[in-house]
mmCIF file of C-alpha atoms in Angstrom:
data_model
loop_
_atom_site.group_PDB
_atom_site.id
_atom_site.type_symbol
_atom_site.label_atom_id
_atom_site.label_comp_id
_atom_site.label_asym_id
_atom_site.label_seq_id
_atom_site.Cartn_x
_atom_site.Cartn_y
_atom_site.Cartn_z
ATOM 1 C CA MET G 25 63.546 83.103 20.586
ATOM 2 C CA VAL G 26 66.503 85.083 18.454
ATOM 3 C CA ALA G 27 69.933 83.752 19.768
ATOM 4 C CA THR G 28 72.696 85.920 21.047
ATOM 5 C CA ARG G 29 75.134 86.533 18.040
ATOM 6 C CA HIS G 30 78.498 87.444 19.447
ATOM 7 C CA VAL G 31 81.694 88.538 17.964
ATOM 8 C CA LEU G 32 84.921 89.249 19.340
ATOM 9 C CA LEU G 33 87.209 91.897 18.106
ATOM 10 C CA ASP G 34 91.038 91.538 17.894
ATOM 11 C CA THR G 35 94.251 93.404 18.782
ATOM 12 C CA SER G 36 94.893 93.590 14.942
ATOM 13 C CA VAL G 37 91.805 95.653 14.198
ATOM 14 C CA LEU G 38 91.383 97.939 17.523
ATOM 15 C CA TYR G 39 95.645 98.538 17.603
ATOM 16 C CA PRO G 40 95.366 100.452 14.109
ATOM 17 C CA ALA G 41 92.069 102.198 14.305
ATOM 18 C CA SER G 42 94.054 103.855 16.789
ATOM 19 C CA ASP G 43 94.095 108.061 15.601
ATOM 20 C CA SER G 44 98.294 108.254 16.331
ATOM 21 C CA PRO G 45 100.640 108.184 13.388
ATOM 22 C CA ALA G 46 103.303 106.355 15.633
ATOM 23 C CA LEU G 47 102.012 103.183 15.131
ATOM 24 C CA ALA G 48 103.725 100.674 12.728
ATOM 25 C CA VAL G 49 100.341 99.505 10.405
ATOM 26 C CA SER G 50 99.733 99.986 6.693
ATOM 27 C CA GLU G 51 98.145 102.107 5.530
ATOM 28 C CA ARG G 52 95.248 98.677 3.742
ATOM 29 C CA ASP G 53 95.574 97.563 7.820
ATOM 30 C CA ARG G 54 94.151 101.073 9.403
ATOM 31 C CA GLN G 55 92.136 101.803 6.561
ATOM 32 C CA ARG G 56 90.324 98.075 7.396
ATOM 33 C CA ALA G 57 90.340 98.735 11.140
ATOM 34 C CA ARG G 58 88.446 101.635 10.709
ATOM 35 C CA ASP G 59 86.043 100.727 8.826
ATOM 36 C CA ILE G 60 85.013 97.333 10.780
ATOM 37 C CA VAL G 61 85.136 99.566 14.373
ATOM 38 C CA ALA G 62 83.051 102.048 12.488
ATOM 39 C CA SER G 63 80.452 100.074 11.217
ATOM 40 C CA ILE G 64 80.600 98.730 14.670
ATOM 41 C CA THR G 65 80.014 102.119 16.299
ATOM 42 C CA ASP G 66 77.230 103.252 14.087
ATOM 43 C CA GLY G 67 75.238 99.491 14.155
ATOM 44 C CA THR G 68 75.966 98.011 10.765
ATOM 45 C CA LEU G 69 77.934 95.333 12.189
ATOM 46 C CA PRO G 70 76.260 93.488 16.070
ATOM 47 C CA ARG G 71 77.491 94.545 18.641
ATOM 48 C CA ALA G 72 80.992 93.020 19.824
ATOM 49 C CA ARG G 73 82.907 92.026 23.016
ATOM 50 C CA LEU G 74 85.756 93.497 23.798
ATOM 51 C CA LEU G 75 87.621 90.249 25.980
ATOM 52 C CA THR G 76 89.567 91.620 28.907
ATOM 53 C CA SER G 77 92.838 90.062 27.733
ATOM 54 C CA VAL G 78 93.062 91.084 24.258
ATOM 55 C CA GLN G 79 92.355 94.831 25.626
ATOM 56 C CA GLN G 80 95.412 94.546 27.634
ATOM 57 C CA GLU G 81 97.247 93.798 24.786
ATOM 58 C CA VAL G 82 95.894 97.087 22.724
ATOM 59 C CA PHE G 83 97.290 99.302 25.600
ATOM 60 C CA ASP G 84 99.983 97.363 26.239
ATOM 61 C CA HIS G 85 100.548 98.166 21.930
ATOM 62 C CA LEU G 86 99.401 101.274 22.087
ATOM 63 C CA HIS G 87 101.392 102.227 25.069
ATOM 64 C CA ASN G 88 104.580 100.756 23.933
ATOM 65 C CA GLU G 89 104.300 102.600 20.767
ATOM 66 C CA ALA G 90 102.642 105.921 20.291
ATOM 67 C CA GLY G 91 102.001 106.569 24.584
ATOM 68 C CA HIS G 92 100.370 107.322 27.401
ATOM 69 C CA THR G 93 97.476 109.483 25.684
ATOM 70 C CA ALA G 94 96.620 107.178 23.082
ATOM 71 C CA VAL G 95 96.082 104.353 25.606
ATOM 72 C CA ARG G 96 93.853 107.143 27.257
ATOM 73 C CA GLU G 97 92.374 108.130 24.448
ATOM 74 C CA MET G 98 91.015 104.499 22.730
ATOM 75 C CA LEU G 99 89.697 103.628 26.497
ATOM 76 C CA GLU G 100 87.599 106.555 26.322
ATOM 77 C CA PHE G 101 86.402 105.652 22.928
ATOM 78 C CA LEU G 102 85.728 102.238 23.760
ATOM 79 C CA ARG G 103 83.892 103.683 27.208
ATOM 80 C CA GLN G 104 81.930 105.737 25.320
ATOM 81 C CA ASN G 105 81.050 103.393 22.942
ATOM 82 C CA PRO G 106 77.728 101.248 23.506
ATOM 83 C CA SER G 107 78.668 98.989 20.724
ATOM 84 C CA VAL G 108 81.612 97.379 22.463
ATOM 85 C CA GLU G 109 80.649 95.653 25.791
ATOM 86 C CA PHE G 110 84.063 94.697 27.904
ATOM 87 C CA HIS G 111 83.391 90.699 28.908
ATOM 88 C CA THR G 112 85.439 88.963 30.898
ATOM 89 C CA PRO G 113 86.005 85.482 30.142
ATOM 90 C CA SER G 114 85.555 82.531 32.502
ATOM 91 C CA GLN G 115 87.853 80.438 34.205
ATOM 92 C CA ASP G 116 87.366 77.397 31.952
ATOM 93 C CA VAL G 117 88.228 79.746 28.906
ATOM 94 C CA VAL G 118 91.061 81.374 30.380
ATOM 95 C CA VAL G 119 92.132 77.903 30.931
ATOM 96 C CA ALA G 120 91.269 76.621 27.654
ATOM 97 C CA GLY G 121 92.693 79.485 25.771
ATOM 98 C CA ARG G 122 96.549 78.091 27.646
ATOM 99 C CA GLN G 123 95.740 75.243 26.430
ATOM 100 C CA ILE G 124 95.321 76.683 22.848
ATOM 101 C CA VAL G 125 98.276 79.247 22.713
ATOM 102 C CA TYR G 126 100.334 75.268 24.232
ATOM 103 C CA GLN G 127 99.487 74.019 20.895
ATOM 104 C CA ARG G 128 99.143 77.053 18.233
ATOM 105 C CA PRO G 129 103.258 78.583 18.103
ATOM 106 C CA ASP G 130 101.643 81.537 15.930
ATOM 107 C CA PHE G 131 98.828 82.247 18.637
ATOM 108 C CA GLU G 132 99.660 84.856 21.586
ATOM 109 C CA PHE G 133 98.013 84.667 24.755
ATOM 110 C CA ALA G 134 94.978 86.909 23.646
ATOM 111 C CA ASP G 135 94.057 84.577 20.614
ATOM 112 C CA GLY G 136 93.866 82.201 23.092
ATOM 113 C CA GLN G 137 91.689 83.791 24.469
ATOM 114 C CA ILE G 138 89.191 84.824 21.883
ATOM 115 C CA ALA G 139 89.289 81.357 19.943
ATOM 116 C CA ALA G 140 88.754 79.524 23.491
ATOM 117 C CA TYR G 141 85.670 81.348 24.550
ATOM 118 C CA LEU G 142 84.123 81.820 20.733
ATOM 119 C CA ASN G 143 84.511 77.575 20.334
ATOM 120 C CA GLN G 144 82.444 77.153 23.856
ATOM 121 C CA LEU G 145 79.769 79.246 22.362
ATOM 122 C CA ASP G 146 76.304 77.789 21.004
ATOM 123 C CA GLN G 147 75.551 79.379 18.074
ATOM 124 C CA GLU G 148 75.961 79.206 14.079
ATOM 125 C CA HIS G 149 78.699 82.005 13.651
ATOM 126 C CA CYS G 150 81.438 82.254 15.793
ATOM 127 C CA VAL G 151 83.435 85.793 14.358
ATOM 128 C CA VAL G 152 86.131 87.673 15.012
ATOM 129 C CA TYR G 153 87.249 90.815 13.388
ATOM 130 C CA THR G 154 90.685 91.464 12.694
ATOM 131 C CA VAL G 155 92.684 91.695 9.806
ATOM 132 C CA ASP G 156 95.362 89.493 11.093
ATOM 133 C CA SER G 157 95.487 85.991 9.371
ATOM 134 C CA LYS G 158 95.849 83.846 12.583
ATOM 135 C CA PHE G 159 92.296 82.990 12.777
ATOM 136 C CA ASP G 160 92.534 81.877 9.089
ATOM 137 C CA ASN G 161 91.659 77.628 8.781
ATOM 138 C CA PHE G 162 90.441 77.230 12.906
ATOM 139 C CA PRO G 163 87.681 75.359 13.197
ATOM 140 C CA GLY G 164 84.304 76.957 14.465
ATOM 141 C CA ILE G 165 85.534 80.729 13.725
ATOM 142 C CA THR G 166 84.697 82.759 11.141
ATOM 143 C CA ALA G 167 87.464 85.356 10.720
ATOM 144 C CA LEU G 168 86.696 88.737 9.363
ATOM 145 C CA PRO G 169 88.885 91.371 8.069
ATOM 146 C CA THR G 170 86.139 93.626 6.418
ATOM 147 C CA PRO G 171 82.731 94.822 8.323
ATOM 148 C CA TYR G 172 81.027 92.017 6.954
ATOM 149 C CA ASN G 173 77.868 90.918 8.731
ATOM 150 C CA PRO G 174 77.156 87.126 8.937
ATOM 151 C CA TYR G 175 74.211 87.433 10.479
ATOM 152 C CA ASP G 176 72.337 89.681 8.365
ATOM 153 C CA ASP G 177 69.345 87.799 6.250
ATOM 154 C CA HIS G 178 69.537 88.653 3.178
#
């Protein structure tokens, strides 16, 4: 039996993947984010989970910087994308995530939730797609800034 392989999406991928020109994002990060999202959408990469805390953070950033239309467009894209699964973490993950945020001044709440969620999984690779360096060298987590599939057998 093959274990379920979870990958998570970070705000730093979904936010710049938006088509809104109003976002203050480098063209390099925008392209990397779009490549990751496109590869998840076309099945080149595994299905991705989107934690509710990350979803909220993405929508808040989009709303504040690009307006309500950008939020609606992103929400519609995510709802219609069968390769993205919305996930509400357990209370244990929320509590563990708070502790990580307390210990790591560079982590926002959503980052702590991602780290806690991935650390509670029993799998070989715990992957977050991100163009942010916060997850670099975080124990037990592989942070990928490109559309690389760590589960490919070749």
